[in-house]
Amino acid sequence: MASKSDVGAPRSAAPIVSSAHLVSPQSAEMSEFEFGLIVAGNAFHRWVAHCMSAAGLKDLTPLDVLVLHHVTHRARDKRLADICFIMNVEDTHLINYSLKKLQGLGVVASSKSGKEVTYSATDEGRAYVQRYREIRESCLIDALKADDALNKDIGELARLLRVLSGMYDQAARAAASL
């Protein structure tokens, strides 16, 4: 994050972007952000897949891993629609495919109450998630060496990402109506 002395300071280098043709004179920073998001998103996806593989659950896509984490979250049964909503995934087929794959591996179970189907992590699934957590602590969190200031910056970045995701969702709705 920029310090107060950096605010208003002239930029010394051209923006680092992946698509120069999209750079807007109104906000070159948005193109820089989008490039950072692409790179960080890909690194994050690679990380979660490798971390879960190290935990012993191999050949999962990043989405599979994230679905397993969400199904495990707060030890509550989840409906397909709820998982899609929380993960901001529009295509229910993607989540449904991951759930079927995870059920086949024995880490997620489904139950039916009337027409309602819910999903939960099995004991085996929770064990893999716990092992993932241990690996995450040793490989990522310990390497971060975050102090209070860095943790505050990370929290602010998380808030900003939530705000921007809402803006992107609104822009997607606007573009879909054109």
mmCIF file with all atom_site columns, C-alpha atoms in Angstrom:
data_model
loop_
_atom_site.group_PDB
_atom_site.id
_atom_site.type_symbol
_atom_site.label_atom_id
_atom_site.label_alt_id
_atom_site.label_comp_id
_atom_site.label_asym_id
_atom_site.label_entity_id
_atom_site.label_seq_id
_atom_site.pdbx_PDB_ins_code
_atom_site.Cartn_x
_atom_site.Cartn_y
_atom_site.Cartn_z
_atom_site.occupancy
_atom_site.B_iso_or_equiv
_atom_site.pdbx_formal_charge
_atom_site.auth_seq_id
_atom_site.auth_comp_id
_atom_site.auth_asym_id
_atom_site.auth_atom_id
_atom_site.pdbx_PDB_model_num
ATOM 1   C CA . MET A 1 1   ? 0.000   0.000   0.000   1.00 0.00 ? 1   MET A CA 1
ATOM 2   C CA . ALA A 1 2   ? 1.222   3.515   -0.724  1.00 0.00 ? 2   ALA A CA 1
ATOM 3   C CA . SER A 1 3   ? 2.440   5.620   2.133   1.00 0.00 ? 3   SER A CA 1
ATOM 4   C CA . LYS A 1 4   ? 1.023   9.107   2.731   1.00 0.00 ? 4   LYS A CA 1
ATOM 5   C CA . SER A 1 5   ? 4.195   10.622  1.237   1.00 0.00 ? 5   SER A CA 1
ATOM 6   C CA . ASP A 1 6   ? 3.578   8.653   -2.003  1.00 0.00 ? 6   ASP A CA 1
ATOM 7   C CA . VAL A 1 7   ? 0.116   10.161  -2.493  1.00 0.00 ? 7   VAL A CA 1
ATOM 8   C CA . GLY A 1 8   ? 0.197   12.699  -5.295  1.00 0.00 ? 8   GLY A CA 1
ATOM 9   C CA . ALA A 1 9   ? 3.790   11.854  -6.179  1.00 0.00 ? 9   ALA A CA 1
ATOM 10  C CA . PRO A 1 10  ? 4.466   11.603  -9.923  1.00 0.00 ? 10  PRO A CA 1
ATOM 11  C CA . ARG A 1 11  ? 4.693   8.092   -11.305 1.00 0.00 ? 11  ARG A CA 1
ATOM 12  C CA . SER A 1 12  ? 8.189   7.235   -12.420 1.00 0.00 ? 12  SER A CA 1
ATOM 13  C CA . ALA A 1 13  ? 7.399   4.295   -14.681 1.00 0.00 ? 13  ALA A CA 1
ATOM 14  C CA . ALA A 1 14  ? 4.822   3.284   -17.227 1.00 0.00 ? 14  ALA A CA 1
ATOM 15  C CA . PRO A 1 15  ? 1.988   1.185   -15.851 1.00 0.00 ? 15  PRO A CA 1
ATOM 16  C CA . ILE A 1 16  ? 2.562   -2.586  -15.816 1.00 0.00 ? 16  ILE A CA 1
ATOM 17  C CA . VAL A 1 17  ? -0.401  -4.000  -17.718 1.00 0.00 ? 17  VAL A CA 1
ATOM 18  C CA . SER A 1 18  ? -1.275  -7.042  -19.815 1.00 0.00 ? 18  SER A CA 1
ATOM 19  C CA . SER A 1 19  ? -3.420  -5.184  -22.357 1.00 0.00 ? 19  SER A CA 1
ATOM 20  C CA . ALA A 1 20  ? -2.046  -1.755  -23.232 1.00 0.00 ? 20  ALA A CA 1
ATOM 21  C CA . HIS A 1 21  ? -4.934  -1.205  -25.629 1.00 0.00 ? 21  HIS A CA 1
ATOM 22  C CA . LEU A 1 22  ? -7.320  -1.130  -22.646 1.00 0.00 ? 22  LEU A CA 1
ATOM 23  C CA . VAL A 1 23  ? -5.438  1.461   -20.573 1.00 0.00 ? 23  VAL A CA 1
ATOM 24  C CA . SER A 1 24  ? -7.750  4.390   -19.889 1.00 0.00 ? 24  SER A CA 1
ATOM 25  C CA . PRO A 1 25  ? -6.436  7.905   -19.415 1.00 0.00 ? 25  PRO A CA 1
ATOM 26  C CA . GLN A 1 26  ? -9.013  8.161   -16.606 1.00 0.00 ? 26  GLN A CA 1
ATOM 27  C CA . SER A 1 27  ? -7.483  5.249   -14.678 1.00 0.00 ? 27  SER A CA 1
ATOM 28  C CA . ALA A 1 28  ? -4.343  3.489   -15.865 1.00 0.00 ? 28  ALA A CA 1
ATOM 29  C CA . GLU A 1 29  ? -4.289  2.105   -12.328 1.00 0.00 ? 29  GLU A CA 1
ATOM 30  C CA . MET A 1 30  ? -7.354  -0.024  -13.096 1.00 0.00 ? 30  MET A CA 1
ATOM 31  C CA . SER A 1 31  ? -5.411  -1.761  -15.887 1.00 0.00 ? 31  SER A CA 1
ATOM 32  C CA . GLU A 1 32  ? -2.524  -2.286  -13.477 1.00 0.00 ? 32  GLU A CA 1
ATOM 33  C CA . PHE A 1 33  ? -4.959  -3.704  -10.942 1.00 0.00 ? 33  PHE A CA 1
ATOM 34  C CA . GLU A 1 34  ? -6.458  -6.066  -13.531 1.00 0.00 ? 34  GLU A CA 1
ATOM 35  C CA . PHE A 1 35  ? -3.017  -7.357  -14.501 1.00 0.00 ? 35  PHE A CA 1
ATOM 36  C CA . GLY A 1 36  ? -2.168  -7.851  -10.826 1.00 0.00 ? 36  GLY A CA 1
ATOM 37  C CA . LEU A 1 37  ? -5.472  -9.671  -10.356 1.00 0.00 ? 37  LEU A CA 1
ATOM 38  C CA . ILE A 1 38  ? -4.707  -11.997 -13.279 1.00 0.00 ? 38  ILE A CA 1
ATOM 39  C CA . VAL A 1 39  ? -1.253  -12.835 -11.956 1.00 0.00 ? 39  VAL A CA 1
ATOM 40  C CA . ALA A 1 40  ? -2.373  -13.143 -8.318  1.00 0.00 ? 40  ALA A CA 1
ATOM 41  C CA . GLY A 1 41  ? -5.442  -15.184 -9.274  1.00 0.00 ? 41  GLY A CA 1
ATOM 42  C CA . ASN A 1 42  ? -3.354  -17.663 -11.224 1.00 0.00 ? 42  ASN A CA 1
ATOM 43  C CA . ALA A 1 43  ? -0.775  -17.890 -8.432  1.00 0.00 ? 43  ALA A CA 1
ATOM 44  C CA . PHE A 1 44  ? -3.538  -18.425 -5.869  1.00 0.00 ? 44  PHE A CA 1
ATOM 45  C CA . HIS A 1 45  ? -5.145  -21.169 -7.972  1.00 0.00 ? 45  HIS A CA 1
ATOM 46  C CA . ARG A 1 46  ? -1.798  -22.897 -8.422  1.00 0.00 ? 46  ARG A CA 1
ATOM 47  C CA . TRP A 1 47  ? -1.178  -22.608 -4.666  1.00 0.00 ? 47  TRP A CA 1
ATOM 48  C CA . VAL A 1 48  ? -4.496  -24.126 -3.542  1.00 0.00 ? 48  VAL A CA 1
ATOM 49  C CA . ALA A 1 49  ? -4.154  -27.067 -5.942  1.00 0.00 ? 49  ALA A CA 1
ATOM 50  C CA . HIS A 1 50  ? -0.556  -27.777 -4.845  1.00 0.00 ? 50  HIS A CA 1
ATOM 51  C CA . CYS A 1 51  ? -1.361  -27.327 -1.166  1.00 0.00 ? 51  CYS A CA 1
ATOM 52  C CA . MET A 1 52  ? -4.252  -29.801 -1.355  1.00 0.00 ? 52  MET A CA 1
ATOM 53  C CA . SER A 1 53  ? -2.075  -32.211 -3.327  1.00 0.00 ? 53  SER A CA 1
ATOM 54  C CA . ALA A 1 54  ? 0.554   -31.965 -0.568  1.00 0.00 ? 54  ALA A CA 1
ATOM 55  C CA . ALA A 1 55  ? -2.245  -32.679 1.924   1.00 0.00 ? 55  ALA A CA 1
ATOM 56  C CA . GLY A 1 56  ? -2.809  -35.948 0.054   1.00 0.00 ? 56  GLY A CA 1
ATOM 57  C CA . LEU A 1 57  ? -5.799  -35.151 -2.147  1.00 0.00 ? 57  LEU A CA 1
ATOM 58  C CA . LYS A 1 58  ? -4.347  -35.085 -5.646  1.00 0.00 ? 58  LYS A CA 1
ATOM 59  C CA . ASP A 1 59  ? -5.731  -34.163 -9.072  1.00 0.00 ? 59  ASP A CA 1
ATOM 60  C CA . LEU A 1 60  ? -8.207  -31.558 -7.889  1.00 0.00 ? 60  LEU A CA 1
ATOM 61  C CA . THR A 1 61  ? -8.781  -28.337 -9.776  1.00 0.00 ? 61  THR A CA 1
ATOM 62  C CA . PRO A 1 62  ? -8.573  -25.094 -7.823  1.00 0.00 ? 62  PRO A CA 1
ATOM 63  C CA . LEU A 1 63  ? -12.373 -24.870 -7.979  1.00 0.00 ? 63  LEU A CA 1
ATOM 64  C CA . ASP A 1 64  ? -12.676 -28.380 -6.500  1.00 0.00 ? 64  ASP A CA 1
ATOM 65  C CA . VAL A 1 65  ? -10.446 -27.353 -3.583  1.00 0.00 ? 65  VAL A CA 1
ATOM 66  C CA . LEU A 1 66  ? -12.373 -24.132 -2.985  1.00 0.00 ? 66  LEU A CA 1
ATOM 67  C CA . VAL A 1 67  ? -15.699 -25.993 -3.087  1.00 0.00 ? 67  VAL A CA 1
ATOM 68  C CA . LEU A 1 68  ? -14.391 -28.485 -0.520  1.00 0.00 ? 68  LEU A CA 1
ATOM 69  C CA . HIS A 1 69  ? -13.285 -25.606 1.721   1.00 0.00 ? 69  HIS A CA 1
ATOM 70  C CA . HIS A 1 70  ? -16.668 -23.923 1.410   1.00 0.00 ? 70  HIS A CA 1
ATOM 71  C CA . VAL A 1 71  ? -18.600 -27.135 2.073   1.00 0.00 ? 71  VAL A CA 1
ATOM 72  C CA . THR A 1 72  ? -16.453 -27.617 5.201   1.00 0.00 ? 72  THR A CA 1
ATOM 73  C CA . HIS A 1 73  ? -16.937 -23.986 6.301   1.00 0.00 ? 73  HIS A CA 1
ATOM 74  C CA . ARG A 1 74  ? -18.728 -23.692 9.682   1.00 0.00 ? 74  ARG A CA 1
ATOM 75  C CA . ALA A 1 75  ? -19.709 -27.384 9.585   1.00 0.00 ? 75  ALA A CA 1
ATOM 76  C CA . ARG A 1 76  ? -23.122 -26.588 8.120   1.00 0.00 ? 76  ARG A CA 1
ATOM 77  C CA . ASP A 1 77  ? -24.850 -28.344 5.248   1.00 0.00 ? 77  ASP A CA 1
ATOM 78  C CA . LYS A 1 78  ? -24.845 -26.260 2.065   1.00 0.00 ? 78  LYS A CA 1
ATOM 79  C CA . ARG A 1 79  ? -27.196 -26.198 -0.916  1.00 0.00 ? 79  ARG A CA 1
ATOM 80  C CA . LEU A 1 80  ? -25.832 -25.938 -4.467  1.00 0.00 ? 80  LEU A CA 1
ATOM 81  C CA . ALA A 1 81  ? -27.423 -22.506 -4.901  1.00 0.00 ? 81  ALA A CA 1
ATOM 82  C CA . ASP A 1 82  ? -25.831 -21.261 -1.656  1.00 0.00 ? 82  ASP A CA 1
ATOM 83  C CA . ILE A 1 83  ? -22.385 -22.492 -2.691  1.00 0.00 ? 83  ILE A CA 1
ATOM 84  C CA . CYS A 1 84  ? -22.708 -20.768 -6.075  1.00 0.00 ? 84  CYS A CA 1
ATOM 85  C CA . PHE A 1 85  ? -23.932 -17.557 -4.444  1.00 0.00 ? 85  PHE A CA 1
ATOM 86  C CA . ILE A 1 86  ? -21.174 -17.348 -1.828  1.00 0.00 ? 86  ILE A CA 1
ATOM 87  C CA . MET A 1 87  ? -18.448 -18.259 -4.313  1.00 0.00 ? 87  MET A CA 1
ATOM 88  C CA . ASN A 1 88  ? -19.928 -15.860 -6.907  1.00 0.00 ? 88  ASN A CA 1
ATOM 89  C CA . VAL A 1 89  ? -20.062 -18.594 -9.557  1.00 0.00 ? 89  VAL A CA 1
ATOM 90  C CA . GLU A 1 90  ? -22.825 -18.103 -12.086 1.00 0.00 ? 90  GLU A CA 1
ATOM 91  C CA . ASP A 1 91  ? -22.576 -21.498 -13.793 1.00 0.00 ? 91  ASP A CA 1
ATOM 92  C CA . THR A 1 92  ? -24.103 -24.021 -11.365 1.00 0.00 ? 92  THR A CA 1
ATOM 93  C CA . HIS A 1 93  ? -22.854 -26.863 -13.564 1.00 0.00 ? 93  HIS A CA 1
ATOM 94  C CA . LEU A 1 94  ? -19.245 -26.055 -12.605 1.00 0.00 ? 94  LEU A CA 1
ATOM 95  C CA . ILE A 1 95  ? -19.995 -26.313 -8.895  1.00 0.00 ? 95  ILE A CA 1
ATOM 96  C CA . ASN A 1 96  ? -22.206 -29.364 -9.377  1.00 0.00 ? 96  ASN A CA 1
ATOM 97  C CA . TYR A 1 97  ? -19.389 -31.108 -11.285 1.00 0.00 ? 97  TYR A CA 1
ATOM 98  C CA . SER A 1 98  ? -16.961 -30.367 -8.449  1.00 0.00 ? 98  SER A CA 1
ATOM 99  C CA . LEU A 1 99  ? -19.442 -31.651 -5.865  1.00 0.00 ? 99  LEU A CA 1
ATOM 100 C CA . LYS A 1 100 ? -19.924 -34.917 -7.789  1.00 0.00 ? 100 LYS A CA 1
ATOM 101 C CA . LYS A 1 101 ? -16.146 -35.318 -8.108  1.00 0.00 ? 101 LYS A CA 1
ATOM 102 C CA . LEU A 1 102 ? -15.667 -34.662 -4.377  1.00 0.00 ? 102 LEU A CA 1
ATOM 103 C CA . GLN A 1 103 ? -18.460 -37.121 -3.529  1.00 0.00 ? 103 GLN A CA 1
ATOM 104 C CA . GLY A 1 104 ? -16.743 -39.730 -5.695  1.00 0.00 ? 104 GLY A CA 1
ATOM 105 C CA . LEU A 1 105 ? -13.565 -39.214 -3.679  1.00 0.00 ? 105 LEU A CA 1
ATOM 106 C CA . GLY A 1 106 ? -15.495 -39.657 -0.435  1.00 0.00 ? 106 GLY A CA 1
ATOM 107 C CA . VAL A 1 107 ? -14.722 -36.196 0.938   1.00 0.00 ? 107 VAL A CA 1
ATOM 108 C CA . VAL A 1 108 ? -18.207 -34.737 0.464   1.00 0.00 ? 108 VAL A CA 1
ATOM 109 C CA . ALA A 1 109 ? -21.574 -36.355 1.187   1.00 0.00 ? 109 ALA A CA 1
ATOM 110 C CA . SER A 1 110 ? -25.021 -35.305 0.085   1.00 0.00 ? 110 SER A CA 1
ATOM 111 C CA . SER A 1 111 ? -28.330 -35.667 1.871   1.00 0.00 ? 111 SER A CA 1
ATOM 112 C CA . LYS A 1 112 ? -31.852 -35.091 0.685   1.00 0.00 ? 112 LYS A CA 1
ATOM 113 C CA . SER A 1 113 ? -34.770 -33.599 2.571   1.00 0.00 ? 113 SER A CA 1
ATOM 114 C CA . GLY A 1 114 ? -37.785 -33.509 0.289   1.00 0.00 ? 114 GLY A CA 1
ATOM 115 C CA . LYS A 1 115 ? -36.568 -31.918 -2.935  1.00 0.00 ? 115 LYS A CA 1
ATOM 116 C CA . GLU A 1 116 ? -33.701 -30.152 -1.191  1.00 0.00 ? 116 GLU A CA 1
ATOM 117 C CA . VAL A 1 117 ? -30.201 -31.609 -1.579  1.00 0.00 ? 117 VAL A CA 1
ATOM 118 C CA . THR A 1 118 ? -27.475 -30.418 0.783   1.00 0.00 ? 118 THR A CA 1
ATOM 119 C CA . TYR A 1 119 ? -23.774 -31.151 0.917   1.00 0.00 ? 119 TYR A CA 1
ATOM 120 C CA . SER A 1 120 ? -21.357 -31.541 3.809   1.00 0.00 ? 120 SER A CA 1
ATOM 121 C CA . ALA A 1 121 ? -17.778 -32.615 4.314   1.00 0.00 ? 121 ALA A CA 1
ATOM 122 C CA . THR A 1 122 ? -17.175 -36.166 5.471   1.00 0.00 ? 122 THR A CA 1
ATOM 123 C CA . ASP A 1 123 ? -14.729 -36.997 8.262   1.00 0.00 ? 123 ASP A CA 1
ATOM 124 C CA . GLU A 1 124 ? -12.182 -37.817 5.558   1.00 0.00 ? 124 GLU A CA 1
ATOM 125 C CA . GLY A 1 125 ? -12.852 -34.473 3.853   1.00 0.00 ? 125 GLY A CA 1
ATOM 126 C CA . ARG A 1 126 ? -12.406 -32.598 7.120   1.00 0.00 ? 126 ARG A CA 1
ATOM 127 C CA . ALA A 1 127 ? -9.118  -34.441 7.717   1.00 0.00 ? 127 ALA A CA 1
ATOM 128 C CA . TYR A 1 128 ? -7.785  -33.321 4.311   1.00 0.00 ? 128 TYR A CA 1
ATOM 129 C CA . VAL A 1 129 ? -8.896  -29.746 5.021   1.00 0.00 ? 129 VAL A CA 1
ATOM 130 C CA . GLN A 1 130 ? -7.134  -29.857 8.413   1.00 0.00 ? 130 GLN A CA 1
ATOM 131 C CA . ARG A 1 131 ? -3.934  -31.131 6.765   1.00 0.00 ? 131 ARG A CA 1
ATOM 132 C CA . TYR A 1 132 ? -4.276  -28.346 4.143   1.00 0.00 ? 132 TYR A CA 1
ATOM 133 C CA . ARG A 1 133 ? -4.522  -25.837 7.005   1.00 0.00 ? 133 ARG A CA 1
ATOM 134 C CA . GLU A 1 134 ? -1.327  -27.175 8.590   1.00 0.00 ? 134 GLU A CA 1
ATOM 135 C CA . ILE A 1 135 ? 0.551   -26.964 5.282   1.00 0.00 ? 135 ILE A CA 1
ATOM 136 C CA . ARG A 1 136 ? -0.855  -23.461 4.685   1.00 0.00 ? 136 ARG A CA 1
ATOM 137 C CA . GLU A 1 137 ? 0.439   -22.360 8.086   1.00 0.00 ? 137 GLU A CA 1
ATOM 138 C CA . SER A 1 138 ? 3.945   -23.720 7.476   1.00 0.00 ? 138 SER A CA 1
ATOM 139 C CA . CYS A 1 139 ? 4.366   -22.788 3.794   1.00 0.00 ? 139 CYS A CA 1
ATOM 140 C CA . LEU A 1 140 ? 2.402   -19.565 3.468   1.00 0.00 ? 140 LEU A CA 1
ATOM 141 C CA . ILE A 1 141 ? 1.570   -17.919 6.774   1.00 0.00 ? 141 ILE A CA 1
ATOM 142 C CA . ASP A 1 142 ? 4.981   -18.505 8.375   1.00 0.00 ? 142 ASP A CA 1
ATOM 143 C CA . ALA A 1 143 ? 6.716   -17.215 5.208   1.00 0.00 ? 143 ALA A CA 1
ATOM 144 C CA . LEU A 1 144 ? 4.527   -14.092 5.224   1.00 0.00 ? 144 LEU A CA 1
ATOM 145 C CA . LYS A 1 145 ? 5.942   -13.013 8.591   1.00 0.00 ? 145 LYS A CA 1
ATOM 146 C CA . ALA A 1 146 ? 3.082   -10.524 8.898   1.00 0.00 ? 146 ALA A CA 1
ATOM 147 C CA . ASP A 1 147 ? 3.176   -7.898  11.601  1.00 0.00 ? 147 ASP A CA 1
ATOM 148 C CA . ASP A 1 148 ? 0.175   -5.811  12.680  1.00 0.00 ? 148 ASP A CA 1
ATOM 149 C CA . ALA A 1 149 ? 0.781   -3.210  9.950   1.00 0.00 ? 149 ALA A CA 1
ATOM 150 C CA . LEU A 1 150 ? 0.983   -5.799  7.162   1.00 0.00 ? 150 LEU A CA 1
ATOM 151 C CA . ASN A 1 151 ? -2.089  -7.616  8.476   1.00 0.00 ? 151 ASN A CA 1
ATOM 152 C CA . LYS A 1 152 ? -3.936  -4.268  8.478   1.00 0.00 ? 152 LYS A CA 1
ATOM 153 C CA . ASP A 1 153 ? -2.868  -3.674  4.853   1.00 0.00 ? 153 ASP A CA 1
ATOM 154 C CA . ILE A 1 154 ? -4.025  -7.175  3.892   1.00 0.00 ? 154 ILE A CA 1
ATOM 155 C CA . GLY A 1 155 ? -7.379  -6.526  5.545   1.00 0.00 ? 155 GLY A CA 1
ATOM 156 C CA . GLU A 1 156 ? -7.739  -3.241  3.665   1.00 0.00 ? 156 GLU A CA 1
ATOM 157 C CA . LEU A 1 157 ? -6.832  -4.972  0.407   1.00 0.00 ? 157 LEU A CA 1
ATOM 158 C CA . ALA A 1 158 ? -9.490  -7.624  1.094   1.00 0.00 ? 158 ALA A CA 1
ATOM 159 C CA . ARG A 1 159 ? -12.060 -4.866  1.664   1.00 0.00 ? 159 ARG A CA 1
ATOM 160 C CA . LEU A 1 160 ? -11.052 -3.147  -1.574  1.00 0.00 ? 160 LEU A CA 1
ATOM 161 C CA . LEU A 1 161 ? -11.314 -6.434  -3.497  1.00 0.00 ? 161 LEU A CA 1
ATOM 162 C CA . ARG A 1 162 ? -14.873 -6.909  -2.200  1.00 0.00 ? 162 ARG A CA 1
ATOM 163 C CA . VAL A 1 163 ? -15.784 -3.366  -3.289  1.00 0.00 ? 163 VAL A CA 1
ATOM 164 C CA . LEU A 1 164 ? -14.253 -3.873  -6.724  1.00 0.00 ? 164 LEU A CA 1
ATOM 165 C CA . SER A 1 165 ? -15.943 -7.259  -7.161  1.00 0.00 ? 165 SER A CA 1
ATOM 166 C CA . GLY A 1 166 ? -19.273 -5.486  -6.676  1.00 0.00 ? 166 GLY A CA 1
ATOM 167 C CA . MET A 1 167 ? -18.296 -2.908  -9.288  1.00 0.00 ? 167 MET A CA 1
ATOM 168 C CA . TYR A 1 168 ? -17.299 -5.656  -11.744 1.00 0.00 ? 168 TYR A CA 1
ATOM 169 C CA . ASP A 1 169 ? -20.602 -7.476  -11.089 1.00 0.00 ? 169 ASP A CA 1
ATOM 170 C CA . GLN A 1 170 ? -22.540 -4.254  -11.775 1.00 0.00 ? 170 GLN A CA 1
ATOM 171 C CA . ALA A 1 171 ? -20.512 -3.591  -14.931 1.00 0.00 ? 171 ALA A CA 1
ATOM 172 C CA . ALA A 1 172 ? -21.186 -7.167  -16.097 1.00 0.00 ? 172 ALA A CA 1
ATOM 173 C CA . ARG A 1 173 ? -24.926 -6.622  -15.636 1.00 0.00 ? 173 ARG A CA 1
ATOM 174 C CA . ALA A 1 174 ? -24.704 -3.374  -17.591 1.00 0.00 ? 174 ALA A CA 1
ATOM 175 C CA . ALA A 1 175 ? -22.721 -5.023  -20.393 1.00 0.00 ? 175 ALA A CA 1
ATOM 176 C CA . ALA A 1 176 ? -25.188 -7.941  -20.530 1.00 0.00 ? 176 ALA A CA 1
ATOM 177 C CA . SER A 1 177 ? -28.025 -5.490  -21.132 1.00 0.00 ? 177 SER A CA 1
ATOM 178 C CA . LEU A 1 178 ? -26.354 -3.841  -24.148 1.00 0.00 ? 178 LEU A CA 1
#
